[in-house]
Tab-separated table of C-alpha atoms and ligand atoms in Angstrom:
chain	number	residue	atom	x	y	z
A	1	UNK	CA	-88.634	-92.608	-4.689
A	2	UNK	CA	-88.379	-94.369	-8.406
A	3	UNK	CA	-91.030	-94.301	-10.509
A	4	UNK	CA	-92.307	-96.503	-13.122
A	5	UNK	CA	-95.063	-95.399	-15.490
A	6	UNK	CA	-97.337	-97.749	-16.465
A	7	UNK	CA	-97.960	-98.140	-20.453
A	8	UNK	CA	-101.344	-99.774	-20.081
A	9	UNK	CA	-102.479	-96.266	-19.751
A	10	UNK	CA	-100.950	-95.020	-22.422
A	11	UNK	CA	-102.512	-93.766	-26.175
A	12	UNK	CA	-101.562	-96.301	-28.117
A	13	UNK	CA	-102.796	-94.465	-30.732
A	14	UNK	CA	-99.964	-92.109	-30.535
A	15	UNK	CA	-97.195	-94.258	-28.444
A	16	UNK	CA	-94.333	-91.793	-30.242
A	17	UNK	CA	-96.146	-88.767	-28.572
A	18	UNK	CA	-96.296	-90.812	-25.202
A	19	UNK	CA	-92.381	-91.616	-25.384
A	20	UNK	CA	-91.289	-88.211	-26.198
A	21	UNK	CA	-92.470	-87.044	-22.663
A	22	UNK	CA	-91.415	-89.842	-20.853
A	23	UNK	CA	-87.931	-89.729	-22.091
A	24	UNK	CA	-87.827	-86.361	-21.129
A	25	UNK	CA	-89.323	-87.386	-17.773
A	26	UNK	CA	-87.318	-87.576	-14.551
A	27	UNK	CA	-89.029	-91.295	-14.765
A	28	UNK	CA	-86.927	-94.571	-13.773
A	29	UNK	CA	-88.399	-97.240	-15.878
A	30	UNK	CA	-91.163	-98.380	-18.665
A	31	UNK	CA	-93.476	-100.776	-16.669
A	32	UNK	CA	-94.836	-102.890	-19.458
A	33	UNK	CA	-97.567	-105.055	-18.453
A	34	UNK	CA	-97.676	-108.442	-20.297
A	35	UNK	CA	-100.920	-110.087	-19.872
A	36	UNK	CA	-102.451	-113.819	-21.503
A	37	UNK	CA	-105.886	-113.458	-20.718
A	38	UNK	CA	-105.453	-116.611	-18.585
A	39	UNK	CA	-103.134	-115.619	-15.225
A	40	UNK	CA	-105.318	-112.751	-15.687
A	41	UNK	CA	-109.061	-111.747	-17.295
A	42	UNK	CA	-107.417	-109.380	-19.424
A	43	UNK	CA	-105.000	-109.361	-23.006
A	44	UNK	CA	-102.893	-106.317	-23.597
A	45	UNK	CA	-99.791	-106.298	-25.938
A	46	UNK	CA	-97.352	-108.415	-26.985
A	47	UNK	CA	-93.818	-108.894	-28.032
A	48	UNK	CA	-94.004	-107.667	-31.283
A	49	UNK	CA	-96.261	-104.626	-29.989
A	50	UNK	CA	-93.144	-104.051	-27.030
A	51	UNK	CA	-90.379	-104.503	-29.600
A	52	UNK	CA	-91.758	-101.129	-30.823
A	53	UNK	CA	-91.806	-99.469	-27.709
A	54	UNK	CA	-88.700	-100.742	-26.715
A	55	UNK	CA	-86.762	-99.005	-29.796
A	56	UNK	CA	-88.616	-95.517	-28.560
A	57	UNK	CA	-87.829	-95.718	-24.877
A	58	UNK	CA	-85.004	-94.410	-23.586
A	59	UNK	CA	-85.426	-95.418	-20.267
A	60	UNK	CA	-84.794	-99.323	-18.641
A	61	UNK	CA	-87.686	-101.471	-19.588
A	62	UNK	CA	-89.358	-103.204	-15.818
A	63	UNK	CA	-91.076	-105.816	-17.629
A	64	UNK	CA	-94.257	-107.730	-15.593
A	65	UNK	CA	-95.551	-110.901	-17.049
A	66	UNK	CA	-98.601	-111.669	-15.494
A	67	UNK	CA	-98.774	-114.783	-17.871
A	68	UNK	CA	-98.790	-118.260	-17.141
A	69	UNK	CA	-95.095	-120.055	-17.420
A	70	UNK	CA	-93.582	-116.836	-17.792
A	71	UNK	CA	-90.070	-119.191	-18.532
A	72	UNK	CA	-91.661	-119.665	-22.028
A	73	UNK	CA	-90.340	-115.859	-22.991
A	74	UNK	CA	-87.037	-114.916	-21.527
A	75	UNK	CA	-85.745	-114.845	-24.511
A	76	UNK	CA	-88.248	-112.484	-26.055
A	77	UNK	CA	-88.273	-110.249	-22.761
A	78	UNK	CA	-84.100	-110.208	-22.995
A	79	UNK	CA	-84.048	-109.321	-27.215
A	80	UNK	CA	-86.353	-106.293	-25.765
A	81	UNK	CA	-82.940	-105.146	-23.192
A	82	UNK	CA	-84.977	-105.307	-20.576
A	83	UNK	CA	-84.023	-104.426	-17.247
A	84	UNK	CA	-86.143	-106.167	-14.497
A	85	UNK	CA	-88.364	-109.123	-15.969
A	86	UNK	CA	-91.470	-109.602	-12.594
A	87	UNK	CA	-92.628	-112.917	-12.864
A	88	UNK	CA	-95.932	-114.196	-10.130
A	89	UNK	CA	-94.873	-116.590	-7.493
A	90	UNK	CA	-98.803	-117.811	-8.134
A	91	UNK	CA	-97.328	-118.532	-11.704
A	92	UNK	CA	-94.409	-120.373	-11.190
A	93	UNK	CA	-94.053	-124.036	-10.225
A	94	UNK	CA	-90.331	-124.191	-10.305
A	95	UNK	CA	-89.731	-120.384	-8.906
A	96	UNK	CA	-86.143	-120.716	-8.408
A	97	UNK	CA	-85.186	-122.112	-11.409
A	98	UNK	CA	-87.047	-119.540	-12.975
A	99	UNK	CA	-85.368	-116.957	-11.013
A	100	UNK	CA	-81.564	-118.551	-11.990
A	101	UNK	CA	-82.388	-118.734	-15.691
A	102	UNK	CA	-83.934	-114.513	-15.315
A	103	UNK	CA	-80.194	-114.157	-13.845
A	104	UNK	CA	-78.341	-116.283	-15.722
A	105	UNK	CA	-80.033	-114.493	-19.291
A	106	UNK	CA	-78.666	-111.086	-18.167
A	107	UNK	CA	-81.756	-109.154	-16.142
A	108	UNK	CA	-82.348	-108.717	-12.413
A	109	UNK	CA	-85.016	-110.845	-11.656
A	110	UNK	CA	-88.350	-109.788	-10.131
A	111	UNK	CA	-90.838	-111.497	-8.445
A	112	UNK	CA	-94.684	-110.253	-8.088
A	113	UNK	CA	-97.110	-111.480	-5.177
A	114	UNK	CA	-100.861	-110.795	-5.759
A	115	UNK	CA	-103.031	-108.806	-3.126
A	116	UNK	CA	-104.259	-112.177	-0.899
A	117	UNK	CA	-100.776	-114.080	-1.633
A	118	UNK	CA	-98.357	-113.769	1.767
A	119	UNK	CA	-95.121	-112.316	1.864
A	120	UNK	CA	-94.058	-115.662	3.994
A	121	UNK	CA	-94.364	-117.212	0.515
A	122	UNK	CA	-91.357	-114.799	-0.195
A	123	UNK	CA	-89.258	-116.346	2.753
A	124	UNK	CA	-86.767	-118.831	0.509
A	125	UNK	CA	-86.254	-116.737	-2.730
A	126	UNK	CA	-86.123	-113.160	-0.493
A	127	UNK	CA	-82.212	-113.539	-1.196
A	128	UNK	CA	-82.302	-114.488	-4.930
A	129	UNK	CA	-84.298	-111.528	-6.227
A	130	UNK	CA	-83.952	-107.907	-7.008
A	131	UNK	CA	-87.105	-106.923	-6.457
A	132	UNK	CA	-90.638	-107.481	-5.236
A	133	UNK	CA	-93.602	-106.383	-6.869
A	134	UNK	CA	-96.233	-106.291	-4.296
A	135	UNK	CA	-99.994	-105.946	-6.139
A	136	UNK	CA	-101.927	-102.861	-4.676
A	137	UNK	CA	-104.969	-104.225	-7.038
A	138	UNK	CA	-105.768	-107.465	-8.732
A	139	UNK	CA	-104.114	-107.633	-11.947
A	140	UNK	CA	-105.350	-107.469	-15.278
A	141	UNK	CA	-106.911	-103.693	-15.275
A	142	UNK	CA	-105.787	-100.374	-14.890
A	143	UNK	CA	-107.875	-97.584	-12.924
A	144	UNK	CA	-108.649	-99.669	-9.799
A	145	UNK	CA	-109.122	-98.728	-6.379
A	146	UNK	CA	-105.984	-99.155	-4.623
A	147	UNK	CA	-106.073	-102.042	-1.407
A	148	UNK	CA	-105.269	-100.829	1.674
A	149	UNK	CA	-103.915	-104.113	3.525
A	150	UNK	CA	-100.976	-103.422	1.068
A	151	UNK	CA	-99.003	-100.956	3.585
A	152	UNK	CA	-98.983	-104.132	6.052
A	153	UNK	CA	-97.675	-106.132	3.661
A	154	UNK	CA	-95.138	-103.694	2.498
A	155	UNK	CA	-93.892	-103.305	6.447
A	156	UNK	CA	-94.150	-106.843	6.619
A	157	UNK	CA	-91.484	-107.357	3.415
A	158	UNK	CA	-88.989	-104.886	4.198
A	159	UNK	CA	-88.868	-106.449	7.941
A	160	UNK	CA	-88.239	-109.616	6.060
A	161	UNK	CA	-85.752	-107.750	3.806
A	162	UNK	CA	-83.827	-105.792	7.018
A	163	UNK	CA	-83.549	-109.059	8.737
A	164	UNK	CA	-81.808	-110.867	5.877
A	165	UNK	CA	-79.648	-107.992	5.230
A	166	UNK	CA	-80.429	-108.365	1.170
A	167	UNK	CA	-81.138	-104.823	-0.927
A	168	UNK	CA	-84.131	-106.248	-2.771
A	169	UNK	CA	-86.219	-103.289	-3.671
A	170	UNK	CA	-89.850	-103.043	-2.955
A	171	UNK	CA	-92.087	-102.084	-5.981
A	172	UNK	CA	-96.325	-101.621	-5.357
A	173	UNK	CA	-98.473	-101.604	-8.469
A	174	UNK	CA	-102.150	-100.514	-9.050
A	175	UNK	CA	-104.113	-97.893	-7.484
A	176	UNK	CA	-101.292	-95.653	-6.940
A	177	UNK	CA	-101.628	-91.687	-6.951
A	178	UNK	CA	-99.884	-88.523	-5.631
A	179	UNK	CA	-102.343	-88.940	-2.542
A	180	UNK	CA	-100.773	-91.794	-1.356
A	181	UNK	CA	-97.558	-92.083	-2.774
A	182	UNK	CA	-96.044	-90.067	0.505
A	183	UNK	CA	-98.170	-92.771	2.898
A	184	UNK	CA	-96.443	-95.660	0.427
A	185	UNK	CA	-92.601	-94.308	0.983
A	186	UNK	CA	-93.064	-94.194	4.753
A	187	UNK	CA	-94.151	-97.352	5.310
A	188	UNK	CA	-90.961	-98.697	2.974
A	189	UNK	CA	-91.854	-98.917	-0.598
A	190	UNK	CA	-88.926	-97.844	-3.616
A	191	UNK	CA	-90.242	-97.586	-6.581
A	192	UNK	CA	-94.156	-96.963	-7.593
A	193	UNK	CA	-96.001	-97.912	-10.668
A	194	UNK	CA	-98.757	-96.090	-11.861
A	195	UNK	CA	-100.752	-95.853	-14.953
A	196	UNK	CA	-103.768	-93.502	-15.309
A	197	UNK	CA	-102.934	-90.941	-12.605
A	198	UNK	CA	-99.751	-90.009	-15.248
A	199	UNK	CA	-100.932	-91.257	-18.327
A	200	UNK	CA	-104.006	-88.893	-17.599
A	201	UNK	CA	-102.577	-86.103	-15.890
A	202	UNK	CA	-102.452	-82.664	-18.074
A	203	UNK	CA	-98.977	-82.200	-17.197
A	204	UNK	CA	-97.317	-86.017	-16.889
A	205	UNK	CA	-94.174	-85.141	-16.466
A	206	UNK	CA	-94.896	-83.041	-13.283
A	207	UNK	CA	-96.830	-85.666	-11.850
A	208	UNK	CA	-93.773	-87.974	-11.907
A	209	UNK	CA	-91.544	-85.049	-10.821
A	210	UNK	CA	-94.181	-85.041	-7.462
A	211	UNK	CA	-93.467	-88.385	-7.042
A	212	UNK	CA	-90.062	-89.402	-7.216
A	213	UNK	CA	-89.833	-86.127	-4.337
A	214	UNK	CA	-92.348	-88.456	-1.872
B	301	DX5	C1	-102.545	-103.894	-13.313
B	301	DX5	C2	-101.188	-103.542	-13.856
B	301	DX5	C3	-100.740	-102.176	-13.505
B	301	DX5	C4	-101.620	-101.062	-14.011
B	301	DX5	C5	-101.690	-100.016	-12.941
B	301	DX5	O1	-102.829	-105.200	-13.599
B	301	DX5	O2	-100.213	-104.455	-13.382
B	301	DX5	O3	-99.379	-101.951	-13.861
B	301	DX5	O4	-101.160	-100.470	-15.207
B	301	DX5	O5	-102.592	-99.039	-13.327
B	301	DX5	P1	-103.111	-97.921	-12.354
B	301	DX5	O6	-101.918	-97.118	-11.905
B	301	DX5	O7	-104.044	-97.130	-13.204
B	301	DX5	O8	-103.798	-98.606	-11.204
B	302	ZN	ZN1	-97.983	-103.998	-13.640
């Protein structure tokens, strides 16, 4: 299993503290969560917040926008070296032109559904994407009780994925915890997100160890 803490958990009163056990974490990524306040009721940081974090973190930056016309920034999300940039399908008009320009600026592009969105919506971009970011909570807040219609949804998507024969990964954000990380791998997901059950763990760099092992 990969995992990808979340940083909307983190102390951003001491963010140096934060990325000197995460780059010493058997972690995968930095899931930044980019958020407008209108996609989602919620603001959190910004570009010239993330530039910051980007220059302490050693490890690839999964970057999710849950902004409206997340095209606006690819530039800003690429000058960070990101390495996934998520963008919602409920956000995007013009998804796979979105989706080239992601490619076309460097990063593997992402795409996110949100809990009541269907993975048919997935069926004619399935093949242009990296990976799916299937939402476990509504966005906007960490700390939220994970839904449980997810694990259809993620047997659902990697159905759609075996059929097509494409190696788009299957990411689930929100809710996630060592207690059903295990249930989450078995029914096909790759790589987990989660926010307070390592940001607020006494030992966070155990609690990722536990789950990359599920
Ligand atoms: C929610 C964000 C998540 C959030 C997950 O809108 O997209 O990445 O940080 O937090 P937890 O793991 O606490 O549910
Ligand atoms: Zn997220």
């Amino acid at each position: 299993m990969q995992v990808s803490p979340s940083l909307l958990s983190a102390n951003f009163s001491n963010l140096e503290g934060d990325m000197e056990w995460l780059n010493r974490s058997d972690c995968d990524y930095l899931h930044l969560d980019v958020m407008d306040g209108v996609f989602v009721p919620n603001i959190s940081f910004g570009f010239p917040v993330l530039k910051h974090v980007a220059r302490l973190c050693q490890k690839p930056l999964d970057v999710h926008l849950m902004i409206v016309q997340p095209e606006k920034f690819i530039n800003e999300v690429k000058a960070l070296g990101a390495y996934y940039m998520n963008v919602h399908v409920e956000a995007c008009t013009h998804l796979h032109r979105v989706v080239g320009q992601i490619r076309e600026a460097g990063m593997h592009p992402a795409v996110t559904l949100n809990p009541a969105t269907p993975i048919s919506l997935l069926e004619d971009i399935i093949e242009d994407v990296d990976m799916v970011l299937l939402m476990s909570v509504n966005p906007g807040f960490g700390g939220q009780k994970f839904i449980q219609h997810t694990y259809d949804k993620i047997r659902q998507l990697r159905k759609l994925i075996d059929e097509r024969g494409c190696q788009t990964k299957i990411e689930i954000d929100g809710g996630v915890t060592l207690d059903n990380a295990a249930q989450l791998a078995e029914a096909g997901a790759d790589v987990l997100v989660s926010g307070s059950t390592i940001f607020g763990a006494q030992d966070p760099v155990e609690v990722i160890r536990q789950m990359k092992l599920c």
